[in-house]
Amino acid sequence: METLEIVKVENKAIEEKALVKNMKALVYHGPGKKSWEEKPKPTIIKSTDAVVKIFKTTICGTDLHIMKGDVPEVTDGRIIGHEGVGVIEEVGNAVSNFKKGDHVLISCITSCGKCDYCKKGMYSHCEDGGWILGHLIDGTQAEYVRIPHADNSLYPIPAGADEEALVMLSDILPTGFECGVLNGQVKPGDTVAIVGSGPIGLAALLTAQFYSPAEIIMIDPDDNRLNIAKTFGATKTINNSTEDVIEKIKSLTNGRGVDTAIEAVGIPATFELCTAIVGPGGHVANIGVHGKSVILHLETLWSQNITITTRLVDTVTTPMLLKTVQSKKLDPNKLITHRFRLDQVIEAYDTFANAAKEKALKVILTN
């Protein structure tokens, strides 16, 4: 009898070990096609890798662009997602900053820390990384994910930290801050217009306040999002579906235009609007992911001393933003409106894609 019990226990252990060879993940199968399906669990490929068990992840506006086919580098069979927190399941033998069991924040940008671009702080263009998660390699909308260059691409999570809030530090907060606020050179006393009051636009709104601009004007066709923006610190709002934005901006700025216009949508109309409302000497900071060409009106801009910037987030500000969240100077939880189990990711996409109807900002997926 004892021998039989031992055999049963051993067989159960073997079965359990076999089960963890696979996992569930959201898989892209071309524009408009995705499925929640079984995939092989990731393993260590290089000695600098870590495998992380996902605890919480989210959906990004960039993921919606991928689903529309705006990012052709994403191929059939790719696991989507580039944000999340979790616990390390396994590390390669060259990983020195982390060990199995460590609680970590995953950066949306993978950085080797050694190439010329990384040494310049341009992690987004890392020669062996950059934005690869959910793009060129499998991503985080899964039960497990492999993180290359783990020492430089993960951040330790302090004990007692709010996991949901920290998911916002994977991408949208550094993106809004670096691509919008820093590139837009927001300064004390400035007038800032943010075109798009979705999660990225609101992240730019939250972090622009680090620099005490005099006015932050949020522009969006959704009154619900504009009302939320007011609670986040917007001083003025404009509904571009019912108001003439250019005329309203002229009246608010005595005809001068804004000092910084931040594009946070990623369509031609919003970029062109930014170039129409920025004043002489001002900055247009593009954040949005553009899948179509835009018209650049150089015939009106060439003499206006306008600076136009683009950027893929580098996440160089993540450590600073982590400190501001820990000290409660920044509250990313305000961006979260919906929560789902990870296996409800298809439903979560439907909610996020119909943000106006569902009054959705960021969703949290819990594994």
Tab-separated table of C-alpha atoms in Angstrom:
chain	number	residue	atom	x	y	z
A	1	MET	CA	0.000	0.000	0.000
A	2	GLU	CA	2.805	2.381	0.899
A	3	THR	CA	4.580	1.601	-2.391
A	4	LEU	CA	1.352	2.302	-4.288
A	5	GLU	CA	0.985	5.687	-2.558
A	6	ILE	CA	4.579	6.599	-3.404
A	7	VAL	CA	3.978	5.725	-7.051
A	8	LYS	CA	0.827	7.887	-7.069
A	9	VAL	CA	2.698	10.841	-5.588
A	10	GLU	CA	5.541	10.421	-8.088
A	11	ASN	CA	3.094	10.193	-10.990
A	12	LYS	CA	1.302	13.335	-9.797
A	13	ALA	CA	4.620	15.212	-9.617
A	14	ILE	CA	5.495	14.106	-13.143
A	15	GLU	CA	2.073	15.219	-14.408
A	16	GLU	CA	2.394	18.619	-12.705
A	17	LYS	CA	5.860	19.103	-14.180
A	18	ALA	CA	4.510	18.241	-17.630
A	19	LEU	CA	1.660	20.721	-17.247
A	20	VAL	CA	3.956	23.721	-16.701
A	21	LYS	CA	5.598	23.174	-20.089
A	22	ASN	CA	2.656	25.039	-21.580
A	23	MET	CA	0.799	28.201	-20.678
A	24	LYS	CA	-2.095	30.335	-21.908
A	25	ALA	CA	-1.507	33.592	-23.802
A	26	LEU	CA	-3.161	36.130	-26.086
A	27	VAL	CA	-1.925	35.468	-29.619
A	28	TYR	CA	-2.113	37.778	-32.636
A	29	HIS	CA	-3.108	36.175	-35.934
A	30	GLY	CA	-3.214	39.161	-38.266
A	31	PRO	CA	-5.319	42.358	-38.372
A	32	GLY	CA	-8.494	41.911	-36.357
A	33	LYS	CA	-7.626	38.341	-35.349
A	34	LYS	CA	-6.559	37.246	-31.887
A	35	SER	CA	-7.149	34.271	-29.609
A	36	TRP	CA	-6.546	33.094	-26.047
A	37	GLU	CA	-4.700	29.849	-26.610
A	38	GLU	CA	-2.093	27.434	-25.342
A	39	LYS	CA	1.551	28.198	-26.101
A	40	PRO	CA	4.851	26.724	-24.878
A	41	LYS	CA	6.024	28.231	-21.627
A	42	PRO	CA	9.111	30.399	-22.271
A	43	THR	CA	12.527	29.163	-21.219
A	44	ILE	CA	15.949	30.711	-20.734
A	45	ILE	CA	17.570	31.190	-24.149
A	46	LYS	CA	20.506	33.432	-23.234
A	47	SER	CA	22.364	33.639	-19.935
A	48	THR	CA	21.113	37.233	-19.460
A	49	ASP	CA	17.420	36.190	-19.630
A	50	ALA	CA	14.830	35.858	-16.893
A	51	VAL	CA	11.464	34.113	-17.045
A	52	VAL	CA	8.783	36.015	-15.142
A	53	LYS	CA	5.417	34.700	-14.000
A	54	ILE	CA	2.937	37.472	-14.737
A	55	PHE	CA	0.812	38.665	-11.816
A	56	LYS	CA	-0.756	41.724	-13.446
A	57	THR	CA	-0.654	43.207	-16.923
A	58	THR	CA	-2.687	45.620	-19.043
A	59	ILE	CA	-3.617	46.616	-22.597
A	60	CYS	CA	-1.957	49.558	-24.332
A	61	GLY	CA	-3.228	51.788	-27.115
A	62	THR	CA	-0.268	50.473	-29.106
A	63	ASP	CA	-1.775	46.983	-28.810
A	64	LEU	CA	-4.922	48.316	-30.500
A	65	HIS	CA	-2.749	49.720	-33.307
A	66	ILE	CA	-1.151	46.264	-33.649
A	67	MET	CA	-4.577	44.634	-33.840
A	68	LYS	CA	-5.546	47.038	-36.639
A	69	GLY	CA	-2.434	46.073	-38.605
A	70	ASP	CA	-0.679	49.424	-38.086
A	71	VAL	CA	2.527	47.694	-36.926
A	72	PRO	CA	3.418	45.270	-39.739
A	73	GLU	CA	6.536	43.966	-37.947
A	74	VAL	CA	4.198	42.044	-35.614
A	75	THR	CA	3.749	38.652	-37.242
A	76	ASP	CA	1.131	35.916	-37.023
A	77	GLY	CA	1.584	33.888	-33.835
A	78	ARG	CA	3.073	36.662	-31.702
A	79	ILE	CA	2.035	36.917	-28.039
A	80	ILE	CA	1.001	40.529	-27.474
A	81	GLY	CA	1.721	42.882	-24.550
A	82	HIS	CA	4.654	44.837	-23.143
A	83	GLU	CA	3.609	45.837	-19.616
A	84	GLY	CA	3.302	44.068	-16.303
A	85	VAL	CA	4.508	43.023	-12.877
A	86	GLY	CA	5.301	39.547	-11.650
A	87	VAL	CA	7.700	37.274	-9.861
A	88	ILE	CA	10.867	35.766	-11.300
A	89	GLU	CA	10.518	32.068	-12.052
A	90	GLU	CA	14.015	31.466	-13.415
A	91	VAL	CA	17.167	33.445	-14.260
A	92	GLY	CA	20.088	32.850	-16.565
A	93	ASN	CA	23.493	32.365	-14.974
A	94	ALA	CA	24.702	35.826	-16.072
A	95	VAL	CA	21.866	37.674	-14.270
A	96	SER	CA	23.326	39.290	-11.159
A	97	ASN	CA	20.689	41.808	-9.979
A	98	PHE	CA	17.785	39.389	-9.614
A	99	LYS	CA	17.055	35.875	-8.409
A	100	LYS	CA	14.180	33.425	-8.423
A	101	GLY	CA	11.265	34.708	-6.318
A	102	ASP	CA	12.045	38.425	-6.756
A	103	HIS	CA	9.031	40.678	-7.295
A	104	VAL	CA	9.651	42.817	-10.392
A	105	LEU	CA	8.286	45.544	-12.650
A	106	ILE	CA	8.724	44.803	-16.357
A	107	SER	CA	9.848	47.689	-18.548
A	108	CYS	CA	8.211	47.944	-21.962
A	109	ILE	CA	11.699	48.649	-23.339
A	110	THR	CA	14.454	46.027	-23.277
A	111	SER	CA	17.943	47.415	-22.718
A	112	CYS	CA	21.317	45.694	-22.900
A	113	GLY	CA	22.940	48.665	-21.134
A	114	LYS	CA	26.150	48.266	-23.149
A	115	CYS	CA	25.606	49.358	-26.755
A	116	ASP	CA	26.181	52.910	-28.036
A	117	TYR	CA	22.476	53.759	-27.917
A	118	CYS	CA	22.050	52.504	-24.346
A	119	LYS	CA	25.088	54.518	-23.248
A	120	LYS	CA	23.328	57.612	-24.648
A	121	GLY	CA	20.186	56.750	-22.673
A	122	MET	CA	18.357	55.816	-25.889
A	123	TYR	CA	17.208	52.434	-24.627
A	124	SER	CA	14.435	52.401	-27.222
A	125	HIS	CA	17.095	51.888	-29.902
A	126	CYS	CA	19.161	49.295	-28.026
A	127	GLU	CA	21.026	47.232	-30.603
A	128	ASP	CA	19.855	44.015	-28.950
A	129	GLY	CA	16.582	45.222	-27.515
A	130	GLY	CA	14.395	48.321	-27.638
A	131	TRP	CA	10.669	47.822	-28.017
A	132	ILE	CA	10.659	44.088	-28.677
A	133	LEU	CA	8.162	42.686	-26.124
A	134	GLY	CA	4.861	41.927	-27.838
A	135	HIS	CA	6.407	43.304	-31.022
A	136	LEU	CA	9.407	41.300	-32.219
A	137	ILE	CA	9.355	38.691	-29.429
A	138	ASP	CA	6.550	37.261	-27.294
A	139	GLY	CA	5.071	39.642	-24.745
A	140	THR	CA	3.327	39.930	-21.403
A	141	GLN	CA	-0.357	39.167	-22.032
A	142	ALA	CA	0.423	35.623	-20.980
A	143	GLU	CA	0.964	33.562	-17.859
A	144	TYR	CA	4.756	33.736	-18.308
A	145	VAL	CA	7.171	35.909	-20.295
A	146	ARG	CA	10.869	35.752	-21.124
A	147	ILE	CA	12.715	39.023	-20.440
A	148	PRO	CA	16.039	39.455	-22.263
A	149	HIS	CA	18.751	41.533	-20.551
A	150	ALA	CA	16.924	41.124	-17.268
A	151	ASP	CA	19.429	43.134	-15.205
A	152	ASN	CA	18.644	46.282	-17.219
A	153	SER	CA	15.032	45.602	-18.195
A	154	LEU	CA	13.442	44.786	-14.832
A	155	TYR	CA	13.018	46.899	-11.697
A	156	PRO	CA	12.711	45.541	-8.148
A	157	ILE	CA	9.341	46.218	-6.543
A	158	PRO	CA	9.550	47.491	-2.951
A	159	ALA	CA	7.719	45.493	-0.301
A	160	GLY	CA	4.125	46.593	0.156
A	161	ALA	CA	3.957	48.465	-3.155
A	162	ASP	CA	0.676	48.668	-5.047
A	163	GLU	CA	1.092	46.297	-7.990
A	164	GLU	CA	-1.737	47.797	-10.018
A	165	ALA	CA	-0.284	51.297	-9.739
A	166	LEU	CA	3.142	50.042	-10.775
A	167	VAL	CA	1.796	48.433	-13.953
A	168	MET	CA	1.275	52.036	-15.120
A	169	LEU	CA	5.057	52.499	-14.837
A	170	SER	CA	5.785	49.809	-17.422
A	171	ASP	CA	4.845	52.146	-20.246
A	172	ILE	CA	2.236	54.910	-20.118
A	173	LEU	CA	3.704	57.096	-17.376
A	174	PRO	CA	7.276	57.157	-18.750
A	175	THR	CA	5.825	57.507	-22.259
A	176	GLY	CA	3.625	60.475	-21.399
A	177	PHE	CA	6.449	62.044	-19.424
A	178	GLU	CA	9.395	61.461	-21.761
A	179	CYS	CA	7.727	61.761	-25.169
A	180	GLY	CA	5.306	64.488	-24.182
A	181	VAL	CA	6.448	66.536	-21.210
A	182	LEU	CA	10.228	66.309	-21.538
A	183	ASN	CA	10.302	66.495	-25.340
A	184	GLY	CA	7.773	69.330	-25.177
A	185	GLN	CA	10.083	71.194	-22.769
A	186	VAL	CA	7.233	72.137	-20.456
A	187	LYS	CA	8.292	74.952	-18.129
A	188	PRO	CA	6.780	76.890	-15.201
A	189	GLY	CA	4.190	79.344	-16.457
A	190	ASP	CA	3.707	77.655	-19.836
A	191	THR	CA	0.419	77.021	-21.577
A	192	VAL	CA	0.201	73.360	-22.572
A	193	ALA	CA	-2.410	71.723	-24.800
A	194	ILE	CA	-2.747	67.931	-24.808
A	195	VAL	CA	-4.683	66.558	-27.773
A	196	GLY	CA	-6.203	63.290	-26.643
A	197	SER	CA	-7.524	62.623	-23.153
A	198	GLY	CA	-7.001	58.871	-23.169
A	199	PRO	CA	-4.582	57.094	-20.819
A	200	ILE	CA	-1.420	58.446	-22.499
A	201	GLY	CA	-2.772	61.986	-22.638
A	202	LEU	CA	-3.768	61.757	-18.980
A	203	ALA	CA	-0.309	60.398	-18.109
A	204	ALA	CA	1.176	63.475	-19.787
A	205	LEU	CA	-1.275	65.643	-17.836
A	206	LEU	CA	-0.263	64.079	-14.507
A	207	THR	CA	3.482	64.401	-15.124
A	208	ALA	CA	3.345	67.871	-16.747
A	209	GLN	CA	2.354	69.164	-13.337
A	210	PHE	CA	5.894	68.407	-12.088
A	211	TYR	CA	6.879	71.641	-13.902
A	212	SER	CA	4.005	73.930	-12.805
A	213	PRO	CA	2.659	75.109	-16.175
A	214	ALA	CA	0.133	77.939	-15.847
A	215	GLU	CA	-2.462	76.222	-18.040
A	216	ILE	CA	-3.046	72.643	-19.147
A	217	ILE	CA	-5.762	72.441	-21.799
A	218	MET	CA	-7.132	68.982	-22.581
A	219	ILE	CA	-8.748	68.393	-25.989
A	220	ASP	CA	-10.945	65.353	-26.708
A	221	PRO	CA	-14.364	64.518	-28.207
A	222	ASP	CA	-15.405	62.552	-25.091
A	223	ASP	CA	-16.973	64.618	-22.290
A	224	ASN	CA	-16.434	61.812	-19.768
A	225	ARG	CA	-12.669	61.838	-20.384
A	226	LEU	CA	-12.597	65.622	-20.254
A	227	ASN	CA	-14.371	65.554	-16.892
A	228	ILE	CA	-11.827	63.029	-15.629
A	229	ALA	CA	-9.041	65.299	-16.904
A	230	LYS	CA	-10.390	68.132	-14.762
A	231	THR	CA	-10.113	65.946	-11.669
A	232	PHE	CA	-6.524	65.116	-12.694
A	233	GLY	CA	-5.490	68.778	-12.870
A	234	ALA	CA	-6.558	70.141	-16.269
A	235	THR	CA	-7.278	73.868	-16.054
A	236	LYS	CA	-9.373	74.013	-19.252
A	237	THR	CA	-11.041	71.441	-21.508
A	238	ILE	CA	-12.219	71.632	-25.117
A	239	ASN	CA	-14.553	69.139	-26.786
A	240	ASN	CA	-13.367	69.117	-30.385
A	241	SER	CA	-16.596	67.477	-31.579
A	242	THR	CA	-18.651	70.529	-30.570
A	243	GLU	CA	-16.137	73.395	-30.414
A	244	ASP	CA	-13.721	75.040	-32.845
A	245	VAL	CA	-10.445	74.156	-31.165
A	246	ILE	CA	-8.271	76.600	-33.100
A	247	GLU	CA	-10.543	79.556	-32.349
A	248	LYS	CA	-10.899	78.522	-28.706
A	249	ILE	CA	-7.121	78.256	-28.296
A	250	LYS	CA	-6.689	81.684	-29.888
A	251	SER	CA	-9.167	83.184	-27.433
A	252	LEU	CA	-7.509	81.466	-24.466
A	253	THR	CA	-3.993	82.603	-25.460
A	254	ASN	CA	-4.725	86.113	-26.794
A	255	GLY	CA	-4.074	84.858	-30.308
A	256	ARG	CA	-0.559	83.556	-29.578
A	257	GLY	CA	-1.111	79.812	-29.466
A	258	VAL	CA	0.197	77.382	-26.867
A	259	ASP	CA	3.797	76.939	-25.746
A	260	THR	CA	3.587	73.141	-25.993
A	261	ALA	CA	1.135	70.998	-27.969
A	262	ILE	CA	1.276	67.289	-27.121
A	263	GLU	CA	-0.181	64.812	-29.618
A	264	ALA	CA	-1.495	61.773	-27.744
A	265	VAL	CA	-3.739	59.986	-30.239
A	266	GLY	CA	-1.811	58.910	-33.341
A	267	ILE	CA	-3.999	59.988	-36.275
A	268	PRO	CA	-3.331	62.637	-38.945
A	269	ALA	CA	-6.042	65.034	-37.767
A	270	THR	CA	-4.691	65.318	-34.218
A	271	PHE	CA	-1.107	65.873	-35.345
A	272	GLU	CA	-2.187	68.577	-37.789
A	273	LEU	CA	-4.276	70.169	-35.036
A	274	CYS	CA	-1.185	70.384	-32.811
A	275	THR	CA	0.740	72.222	-35.529
A	276	ALA	CA	-2.197	74.615	-35.935
A	277	ILE	CA	-2.471	75.609	-32.263
A	278	VAL	CA	1.205	75.923	-31.285
A	279	GLY	CA	2.539	79.444	-30.998
A	280	PRO	CA	5.812	80.949	-32.290
A	281	GLY	CA	8.797	79.404	-30.530
A	282	GLY	CA	6.651	76.548	-29.290
A	283	HIS	CA	7.013	72.772	-29.261
A	284	VAL	CA	4.919	70.041	-30.843
A	285	ALA	CA	5.658	66.781	-29.008
A	286	ASN	CA	4.311	63.695	-30.744
A	287	ILE	CA	3.495	60.683	-28.571
A	288	GLY	CA	0.924	58.873	-30.710
A	289	VAL	CA	1.650	55.748	-32.742
A	290	HIS	CA	0.975	56.733	-36.358
A	291	GLY	CA	-0.071	54.156	-38.931
A	292	LYS	CA	-0.758	56.683	-41.700
A	293	SER	CA	1.156	59.606	-43.183
A	294	VAL	CA	0.317	63.138	-42.071
A	295	ILE	CA	0.493	66.480	-43.840
A	296	LEU	CA	3.179	68.796	-42.513
A	297	HIS	CA	2.277	72.406	-43.268
A	298	LEU	CA	5.794	73.787	-43.628
A	299	GLU	CA	4.391	76.690	-45.636
A	300	THR	CA	3.005	78.099	-42.377
A	301	LEU	CA	5.472	76.594	-39.901
A	302	TRP	CA	8.861	77.337	-41.463
A	303	SER	CA	9.087	80.881	-40.082
A	304	GLN	CA	7.556	80.225	-36.658
A	305	ASN	CA	10.590	78.762	-34.805
A	306	ILE	CA	8.571	75.628	-34.073
A	307	THR	CA	10.262	72.495	-32.732
A	308	ILE	CA	8.605	69.186	-33.650
A	309	THR	CA	9.772	66.121	-31.745
A	310	THR	CA	9.135	62.399	-32.008
A	311	ARG	CA	10.225	59.701	-29.607
A	312	LEU	CA	9.824	56.084	-28.724
A	313	VAL	CA	9.855	55.923	-24.943
A	314	ASP	CA	13.287	55.090	-23.483
A	315	THR	CA	12.080	54.430	-19.896
A	316	VAL	CA	15.132	56.257	-18.534
A	317	THR	CA	12.797	58.049	-16.098
A	318	THR	CA	11.249	54.886	-14.655
A	319	PRO	CA	13.397	54.891	-11.464
A	320	MET	CA	12.444	58.512	-10.761
A	321	LEU	CA	8.755	57.854	-11.447
A	322	LEU	CA	8.895	54.792	-9.196
A	323	LYS	CA	10.110	57.030	-6.370
A	324	THR	CA	7.348	59.581	-6.952
A	325	VAL	CA	4.734	56.822	-6.820
A	326	GLN	CA	6.244	55.364	-3.650
A	327	SER	CA	6.242	58.793	-2.005
A	328	LYS	CA	2.608	59.280	-3.093
A	329	LYS	CA	3.465	62.380	-5.134
A	330	LEU	CA	1.987	60.595	-8.159
A	331	ASP	CA	-1.084	58.355	-8.093
A	332	PRO	CA	-1.308	56.157	-11.228
A	333	ASN	CA	-4.228	54.207	-9.741
A	334	LYS	CA	-6.483	57.005	-10.934
A	335	LEU	CA	-5.950	55.753	-14.475
A	336	ILE	CA	-7.442	52.294	-13.775
A	337	THR	CA	-11.154	51.903	-14.511
A	338	HIS	CA	-11.697	48.197	-15.237
A	339	ARG	CA	-10.366	44.912	-13.881
A	340	PHE	CA	-10.439	41.445	-15.451
A	341	ARG	CA	-8.885	38.038	-14.973
A	342	LEU	CA	-6.108	37.364	-17.462
A	343	ASP	CA	-8.206	34.657	-19.118
A	344	GLN	CA	-10.858	37.335	-19.790
A	345	VAL	CA	-8.409	39.244	-22.006
A	346	ILE	CA	-10.651	39.062	-25.102
A	347	GLU	CA	-13.461	40.720	-23.147
A	348	ALA	CA	-10.966	43.255	-21.799
A	349	TYR	CA	-9.906	44.145	-25.362
A	350	ASP	CA	-13.552	44.726	-26.315
A	351	THR	CA	-13.950	47.049	-23.345
A	352	PHE	CA	-10.709	48.930	-24.022
A	353	ALA	CA	-11.430	49.254	-27.757
A	354	ASN	CA	-14.847	50.757	-26.968
A	355	ALA	CA	-13.477	53.161	-24.398
A	356	ALA	CA	-16.016	55.939	-24.917
A	357	LYS	CA	-19.006	53.624	-24.540
A	358	GLU	CA	-17.476	51.706	-21.623
A	359	LYS	CA	-15.925	54.809	-19.996
A	360	ALA	CA	-12.643	52.927	-19.929
A	361	LEU	CA	-9.140	54.226	-19.322
A	362	LYS	CA	-6.684	51.507	-18.277
A	363	VAL	CA	-7.690	47.918	-17.593
A	364	ILE	CA	-5.879	45.571	-15.238
A	365	LEU	CA	-5.576	41.865	-16.054
A	366	THR	CA	-4.771	39.634	-13.083
A	367	ASN	CA	-3.214	36.198	-13.500
